[in-house]
Coordinates of C-alpha atoms in Angstrom, one line a residue:
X125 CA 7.1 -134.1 50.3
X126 CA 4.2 -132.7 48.6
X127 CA 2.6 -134.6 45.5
X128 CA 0.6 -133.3 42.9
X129 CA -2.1 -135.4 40.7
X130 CA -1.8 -135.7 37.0
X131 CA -4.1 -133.5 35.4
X132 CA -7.6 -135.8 33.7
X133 CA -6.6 -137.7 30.4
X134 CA -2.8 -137.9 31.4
X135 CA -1.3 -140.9 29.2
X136 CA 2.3 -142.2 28.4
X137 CA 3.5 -142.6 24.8
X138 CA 6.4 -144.6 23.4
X139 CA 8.1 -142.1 21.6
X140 CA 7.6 -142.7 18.4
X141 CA 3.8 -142.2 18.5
X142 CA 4.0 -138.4 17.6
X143 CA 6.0 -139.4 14.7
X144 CA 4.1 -142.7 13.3
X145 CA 0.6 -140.4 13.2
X146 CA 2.2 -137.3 11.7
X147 CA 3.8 -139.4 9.2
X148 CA 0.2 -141.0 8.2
X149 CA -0.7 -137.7 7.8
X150 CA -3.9 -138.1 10.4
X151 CA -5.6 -138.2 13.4
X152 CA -7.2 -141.1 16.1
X153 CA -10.2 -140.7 16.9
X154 CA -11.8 -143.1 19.9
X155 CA -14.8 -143.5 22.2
X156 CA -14.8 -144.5 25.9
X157 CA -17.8 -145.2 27.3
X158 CA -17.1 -145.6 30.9
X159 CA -15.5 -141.7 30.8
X160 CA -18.4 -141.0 28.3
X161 CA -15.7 -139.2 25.9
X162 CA -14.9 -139.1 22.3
X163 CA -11.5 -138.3 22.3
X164 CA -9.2 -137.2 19.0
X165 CA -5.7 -137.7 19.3
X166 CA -3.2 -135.9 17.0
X167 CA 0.5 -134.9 16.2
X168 CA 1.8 -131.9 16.1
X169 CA 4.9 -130.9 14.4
X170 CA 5.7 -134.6 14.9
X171 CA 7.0 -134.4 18.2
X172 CA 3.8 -134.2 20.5
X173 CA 0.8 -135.9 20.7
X174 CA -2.0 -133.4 21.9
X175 CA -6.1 -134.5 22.8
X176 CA -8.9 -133.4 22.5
X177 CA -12.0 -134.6 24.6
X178 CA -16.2 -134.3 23.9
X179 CA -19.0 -135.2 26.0
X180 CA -20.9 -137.9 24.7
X181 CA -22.5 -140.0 27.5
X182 CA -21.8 -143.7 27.1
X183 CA -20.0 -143.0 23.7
X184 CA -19.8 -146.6 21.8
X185 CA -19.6 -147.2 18.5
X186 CA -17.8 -144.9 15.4
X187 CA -18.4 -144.4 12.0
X188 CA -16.6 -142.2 9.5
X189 CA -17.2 -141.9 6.0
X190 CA -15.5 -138.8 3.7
X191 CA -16.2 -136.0 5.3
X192 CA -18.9 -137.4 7.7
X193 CA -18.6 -139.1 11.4
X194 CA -21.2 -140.7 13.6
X195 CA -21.4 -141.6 17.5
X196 CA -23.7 -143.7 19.1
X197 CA -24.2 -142.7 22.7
X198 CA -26.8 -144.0 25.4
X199 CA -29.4 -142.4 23.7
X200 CA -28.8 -141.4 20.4
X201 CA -27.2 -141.4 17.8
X202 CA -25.5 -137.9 16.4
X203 CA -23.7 -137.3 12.9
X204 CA -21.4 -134.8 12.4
X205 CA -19.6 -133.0 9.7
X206 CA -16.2 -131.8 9.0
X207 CA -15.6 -128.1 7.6
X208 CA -12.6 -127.3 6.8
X209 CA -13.5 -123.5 6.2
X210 CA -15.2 -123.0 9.6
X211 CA -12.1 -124.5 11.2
X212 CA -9.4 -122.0 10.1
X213 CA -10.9 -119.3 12.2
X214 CA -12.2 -121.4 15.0
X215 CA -10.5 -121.0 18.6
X216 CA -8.6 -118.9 20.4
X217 CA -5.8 -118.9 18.2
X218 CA -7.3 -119.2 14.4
X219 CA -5.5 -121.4 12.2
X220 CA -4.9 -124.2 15.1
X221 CA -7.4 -126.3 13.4
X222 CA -7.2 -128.0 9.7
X223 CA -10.9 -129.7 10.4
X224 CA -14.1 -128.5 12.8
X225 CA -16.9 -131.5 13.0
X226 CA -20.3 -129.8 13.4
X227 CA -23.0 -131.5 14.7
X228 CA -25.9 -132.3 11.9
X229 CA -28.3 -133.8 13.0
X230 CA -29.2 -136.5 16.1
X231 CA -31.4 -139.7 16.0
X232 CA -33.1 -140.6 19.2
X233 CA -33.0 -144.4 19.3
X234 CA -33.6 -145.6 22.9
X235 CA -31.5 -147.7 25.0
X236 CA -30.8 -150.2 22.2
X237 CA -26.9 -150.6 23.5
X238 CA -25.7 -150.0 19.6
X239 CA -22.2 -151.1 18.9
X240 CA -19.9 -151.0 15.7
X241 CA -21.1 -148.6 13.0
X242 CA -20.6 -147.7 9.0
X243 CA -22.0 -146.4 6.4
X244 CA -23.1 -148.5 3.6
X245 CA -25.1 -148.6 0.3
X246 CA -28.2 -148.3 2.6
X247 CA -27.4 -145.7 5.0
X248 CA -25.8 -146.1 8.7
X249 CA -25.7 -148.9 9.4
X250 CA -25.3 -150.3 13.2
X251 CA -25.4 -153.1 15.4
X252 CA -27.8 -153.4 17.6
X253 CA -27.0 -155.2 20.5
X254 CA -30.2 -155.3 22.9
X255 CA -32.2 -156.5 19.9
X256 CA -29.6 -159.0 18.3
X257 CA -30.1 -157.8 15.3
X258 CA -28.0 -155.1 12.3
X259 CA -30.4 -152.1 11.6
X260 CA -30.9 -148.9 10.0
X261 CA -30.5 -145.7 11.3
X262 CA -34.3 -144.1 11.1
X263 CA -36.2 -140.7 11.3
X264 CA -39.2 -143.0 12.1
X265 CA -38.4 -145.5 14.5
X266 CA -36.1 -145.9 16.9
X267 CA -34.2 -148.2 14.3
X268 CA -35.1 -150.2 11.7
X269 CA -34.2 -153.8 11.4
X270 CA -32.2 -155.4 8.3
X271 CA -31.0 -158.7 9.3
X272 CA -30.7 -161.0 12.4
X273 CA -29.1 -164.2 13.2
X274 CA -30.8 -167.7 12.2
X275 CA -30.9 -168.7 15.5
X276 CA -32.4 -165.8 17.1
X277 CA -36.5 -166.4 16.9
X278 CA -37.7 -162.7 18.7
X279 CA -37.1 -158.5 17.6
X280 CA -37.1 -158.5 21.6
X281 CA -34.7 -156.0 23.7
X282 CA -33.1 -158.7 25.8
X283 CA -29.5 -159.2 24.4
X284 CA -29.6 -162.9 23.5
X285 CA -26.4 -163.4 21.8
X286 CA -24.6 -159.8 22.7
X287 CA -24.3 -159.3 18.6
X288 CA -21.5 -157.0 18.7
X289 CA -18.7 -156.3 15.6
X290 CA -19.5 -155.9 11.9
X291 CA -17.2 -155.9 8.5
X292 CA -18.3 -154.0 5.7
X293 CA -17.7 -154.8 2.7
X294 CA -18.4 -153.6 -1.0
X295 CA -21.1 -150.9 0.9
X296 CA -23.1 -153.3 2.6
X297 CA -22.6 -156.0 6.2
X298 CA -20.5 -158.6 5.1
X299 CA -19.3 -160.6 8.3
X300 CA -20.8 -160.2 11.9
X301 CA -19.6 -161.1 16.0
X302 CA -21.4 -161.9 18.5
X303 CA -20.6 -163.5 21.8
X304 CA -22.6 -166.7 21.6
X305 CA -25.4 -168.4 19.3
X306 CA -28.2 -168.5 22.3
X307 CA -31.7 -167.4 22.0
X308 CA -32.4 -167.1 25.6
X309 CA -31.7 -163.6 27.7
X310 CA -28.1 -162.9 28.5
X311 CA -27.7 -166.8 27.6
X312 CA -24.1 -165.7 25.8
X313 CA -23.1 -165.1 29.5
X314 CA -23.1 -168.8 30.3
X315 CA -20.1 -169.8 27.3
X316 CA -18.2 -166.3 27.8
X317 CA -15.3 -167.2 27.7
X318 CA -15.7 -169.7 24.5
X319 CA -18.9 -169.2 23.0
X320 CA -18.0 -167.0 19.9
X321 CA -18.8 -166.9 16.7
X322 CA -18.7 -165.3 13.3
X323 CA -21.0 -165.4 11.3
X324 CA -22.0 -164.7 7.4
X325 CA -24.7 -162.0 7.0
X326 CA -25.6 -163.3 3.6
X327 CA -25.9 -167.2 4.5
X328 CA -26.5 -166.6 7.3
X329 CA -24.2 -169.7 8.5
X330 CA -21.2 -169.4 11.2
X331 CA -18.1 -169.7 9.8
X332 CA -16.1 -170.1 13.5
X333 CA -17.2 -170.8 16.7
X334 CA -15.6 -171.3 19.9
X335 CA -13.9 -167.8 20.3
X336 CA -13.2 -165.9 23.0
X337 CA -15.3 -162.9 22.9
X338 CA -14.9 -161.9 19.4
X339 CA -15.4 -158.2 18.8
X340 CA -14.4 -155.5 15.9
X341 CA -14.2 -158.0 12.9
X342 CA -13.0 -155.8 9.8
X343 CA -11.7 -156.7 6.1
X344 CA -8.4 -155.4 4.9
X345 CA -7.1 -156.2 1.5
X346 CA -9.4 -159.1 1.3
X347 CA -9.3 -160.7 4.4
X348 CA -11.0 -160.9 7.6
X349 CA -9.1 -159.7 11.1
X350 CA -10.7 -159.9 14.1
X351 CA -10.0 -159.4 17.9
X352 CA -10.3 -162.1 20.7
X353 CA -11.0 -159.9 23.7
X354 CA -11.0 -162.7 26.3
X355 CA -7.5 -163.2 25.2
X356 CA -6.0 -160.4 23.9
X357 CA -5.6 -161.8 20.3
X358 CA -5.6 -160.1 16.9
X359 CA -6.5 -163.3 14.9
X360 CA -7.3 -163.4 11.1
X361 CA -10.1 -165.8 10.0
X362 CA -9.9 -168.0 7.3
X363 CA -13.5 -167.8 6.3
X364 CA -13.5 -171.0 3.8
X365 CA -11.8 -173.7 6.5
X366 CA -13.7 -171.9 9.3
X367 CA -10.2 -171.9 11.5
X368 CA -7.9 -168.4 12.1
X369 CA -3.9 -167.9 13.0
X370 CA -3.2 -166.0 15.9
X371 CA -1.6 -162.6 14.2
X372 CA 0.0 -161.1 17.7
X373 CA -1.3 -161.1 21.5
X374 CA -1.0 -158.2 23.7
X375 CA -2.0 -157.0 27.4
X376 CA -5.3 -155.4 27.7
X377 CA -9.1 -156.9 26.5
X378 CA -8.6 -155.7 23.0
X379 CA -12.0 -154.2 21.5
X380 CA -11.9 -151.5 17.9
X381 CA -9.4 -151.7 15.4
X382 CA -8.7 -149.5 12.0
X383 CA -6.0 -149.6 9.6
X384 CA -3.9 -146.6 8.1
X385 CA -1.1 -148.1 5.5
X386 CA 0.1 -150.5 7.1
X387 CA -0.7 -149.9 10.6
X388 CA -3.2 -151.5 12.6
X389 CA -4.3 -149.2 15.8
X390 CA -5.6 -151.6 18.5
X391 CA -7.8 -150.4 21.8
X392 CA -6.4 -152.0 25.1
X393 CA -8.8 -151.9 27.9
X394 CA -8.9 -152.9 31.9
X395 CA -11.2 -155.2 33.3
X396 CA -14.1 -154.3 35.4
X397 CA -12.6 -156.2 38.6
X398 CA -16.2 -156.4 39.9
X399 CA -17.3 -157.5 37.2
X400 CA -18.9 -161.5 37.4
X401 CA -18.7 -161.2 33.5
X402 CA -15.3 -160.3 33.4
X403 CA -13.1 -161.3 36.4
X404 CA -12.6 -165.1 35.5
X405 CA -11.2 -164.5 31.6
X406 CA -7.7 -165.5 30.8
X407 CA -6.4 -162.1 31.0
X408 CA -7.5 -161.1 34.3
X409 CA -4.1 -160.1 35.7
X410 CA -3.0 -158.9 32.9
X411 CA -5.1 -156.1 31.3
X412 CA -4.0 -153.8 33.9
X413 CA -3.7 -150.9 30.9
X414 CA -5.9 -149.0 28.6
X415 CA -5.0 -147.4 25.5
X416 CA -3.6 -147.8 21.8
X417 CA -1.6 -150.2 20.1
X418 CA 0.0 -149.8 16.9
X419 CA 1.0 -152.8 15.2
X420 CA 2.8 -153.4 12.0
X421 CA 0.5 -155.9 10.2
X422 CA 2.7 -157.3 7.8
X423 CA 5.2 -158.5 10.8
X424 CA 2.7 -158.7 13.5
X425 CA 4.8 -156.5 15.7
X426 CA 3.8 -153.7 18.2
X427 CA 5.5 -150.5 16.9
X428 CA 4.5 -147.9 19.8
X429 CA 1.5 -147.6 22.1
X430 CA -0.4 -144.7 23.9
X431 CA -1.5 -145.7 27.9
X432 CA -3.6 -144.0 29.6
X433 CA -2.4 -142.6 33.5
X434 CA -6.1 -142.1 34.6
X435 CA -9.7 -140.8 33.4
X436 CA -9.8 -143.8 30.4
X437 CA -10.4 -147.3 31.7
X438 CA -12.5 -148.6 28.6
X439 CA -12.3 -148.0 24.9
X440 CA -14.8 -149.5 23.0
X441 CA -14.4 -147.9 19.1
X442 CA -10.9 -146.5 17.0
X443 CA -11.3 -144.9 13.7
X444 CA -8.9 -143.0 11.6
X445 CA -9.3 -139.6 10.3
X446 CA -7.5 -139.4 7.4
X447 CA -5.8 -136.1 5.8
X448 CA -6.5 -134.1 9.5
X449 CA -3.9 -133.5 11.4
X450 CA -5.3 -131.6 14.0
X451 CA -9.1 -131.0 14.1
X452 CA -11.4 -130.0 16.5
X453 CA -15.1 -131.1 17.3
X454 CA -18.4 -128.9 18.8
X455 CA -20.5 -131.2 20.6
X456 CA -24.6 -130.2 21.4
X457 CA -23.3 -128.9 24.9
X458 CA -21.1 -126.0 23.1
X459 CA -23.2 -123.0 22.1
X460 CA -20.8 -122.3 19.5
X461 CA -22.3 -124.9 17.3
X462 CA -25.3 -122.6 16.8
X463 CA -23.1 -120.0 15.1
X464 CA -21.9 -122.6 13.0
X465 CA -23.5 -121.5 9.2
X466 CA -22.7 -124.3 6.0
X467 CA -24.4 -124.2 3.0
X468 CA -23.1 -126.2 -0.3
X469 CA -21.0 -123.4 -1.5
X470 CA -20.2 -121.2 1.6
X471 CA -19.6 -121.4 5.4
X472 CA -20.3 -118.7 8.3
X473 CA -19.7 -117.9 11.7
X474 CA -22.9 -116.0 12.7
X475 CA -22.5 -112.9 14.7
X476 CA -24.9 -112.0 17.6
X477 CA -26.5 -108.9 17.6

């Protein structure tokens, strides 16, 4: 009996999932780094959930603001922008798309390892994980440096407390992760599996310690969620008696989180068997998935899920695009970007000659 392999990017659904993110009237948008993909993920005509993979190498963390979205990659950091004229007569078959992100420009930052992502007040902001520190995104330097921890004594690229997860809040940082309070290189790896924290940008004090590899902390309606990776935990934090209640616990090292309504959308990830970092956590025999999670905040309950057959073993970053259904993205490695024409008042597809 002959077999045939699933095709790159095969996934299973609960089948509900085409119908939960046509009815929130958007589209998912998530990075994996270990395929080196940013990946939408849409509905159409609420009965099939269609994909729609980039090349971005060692794509990390996600930020979307109106019309505007940002990547960090190994490298770089590239923002993009959505036009929705350019996008009815894009592809094969024009009127497919309802948005087209163009690339606008790109930031080469180095290997700093940057994580979560947003735009504030300041600019874009991002975490920056090899210098345990929050930054600015810069034409001048590779970053520029806004705030770091009060235990951290050096601006030095050696990852001291793998800083990781920030919650905005009113346009500027409001609540940070990070894996552990050390000040020595890598010394987080030595408390992995309890040496969390979250901490207070402005005070600078940590509000709870003793987590299990905290990551994508954000505030909804006034209070702070966060996910306990090590576990596989959404917890929310009560930031004034420094304890949190366990919200729901799934299968999968949880790591980037947005909310639509009252949805939260959860990445599930496998563990890197070989891993020293990673093979002795709680969950070791049981994040044998990766995907999405949708859970209904108010009851804590997981309402459908997206897994992924092959091709995605890590998701670091989910963001929601709201009021897109189905839109499409042109990377630097399509050529069709350069024919890609937006002024303030117009848009053009240019035409070789």
């Amino acid at each position: 009996m002959q077999t045939h392999s699933l095709p790159p990017f095969s996934c299973s659904i609960s089948s509900n999932m085409p119908e939960l993110l046509w009815s929130l009237g958007g589209t998912l948008a998530i990075t994996t780094y270990q395929a080196g993909k940013l990946i939408f993920i849409s509905s159409v005509n609420n009965k099939e959930i269609i994909q729609l993979p980039r090349q971005y190498d060692k794509a990390m963390g996600l930020a979307v603001h109106q019309n505007k979205l940002a990547v960090a990659t190994q490298y770089e950091v590239q923002v993009l922008a959505n036009s929705n004229d350019l996008a009815k007569n894009y592809g094969a078959k024009p009127g497919s798309y309802d948005g087209l992100y163009l690339p606008r420009a790109t930031f080469y930052t180095g290997e700093i390892d940057l994580h979560d992502m947003a735009w504030g007040n300041e600019g874009l902001w991002a975490v920056n994980t090899r210098f345990s520190c929050l930054s600015l995104i810069n034409e001048e330097y590779s970053f520029k440096s806004k705030w770091i921890p009060s235990f951290i004594t050096d601006l030095t690229p050696d990852d001291r407390c793998h800083l990781n997860g920030m919650a905005m809040e009113r346009g500027k940082p409001k609540y940070v992760t990070a894996l552990g309070s050390t000040n020595v290189t890598k010394g987080w790896r030595s408390k992995v599996q309890n040496g969390g924290v979250v901490i207070d940008v402005e005070s600078k004090e940590i509000i709870v310690s003793g987590l299990p590899m905290p990551h994508s902390p954000r505030i909804y309606d006034g209070k702070l969620y966060a996910l306990c990776s090590a576990t596989s935990e959404l917890i929310c934090v009560d930031t004034t008696a420094g304890k949190y209640e366990v919200i729901t616990k799934l299968n999968g090292f949880l790591r980037g989180m947005c909310k639509k309504d009252d949805i939260l959308f959860l990445g599930l990830s496998k563990l890197r068997q070989n891993s020293s970092t990673f093979r002795d956590l709680p969950i070791n025999r049981e994040a044998l998935s990766c995907g999405i999670a949708a859970i209904h905040l108010p009851t804590g309950k997981q309402i459908g899920f997206i897994h992924y057959e092959n091709s995605v073993e890590e998701i670091y970053d989910v963001q929601f695009l709201d009021n897109l259904r189905r839109p499409s993205i042109l990377n630097t490695l399509r050529e069709e970007h350069r024919r890609a024409l937006v002024t303030e008042t117009n848009s053009f597809w240019s035409i070789n000659e």
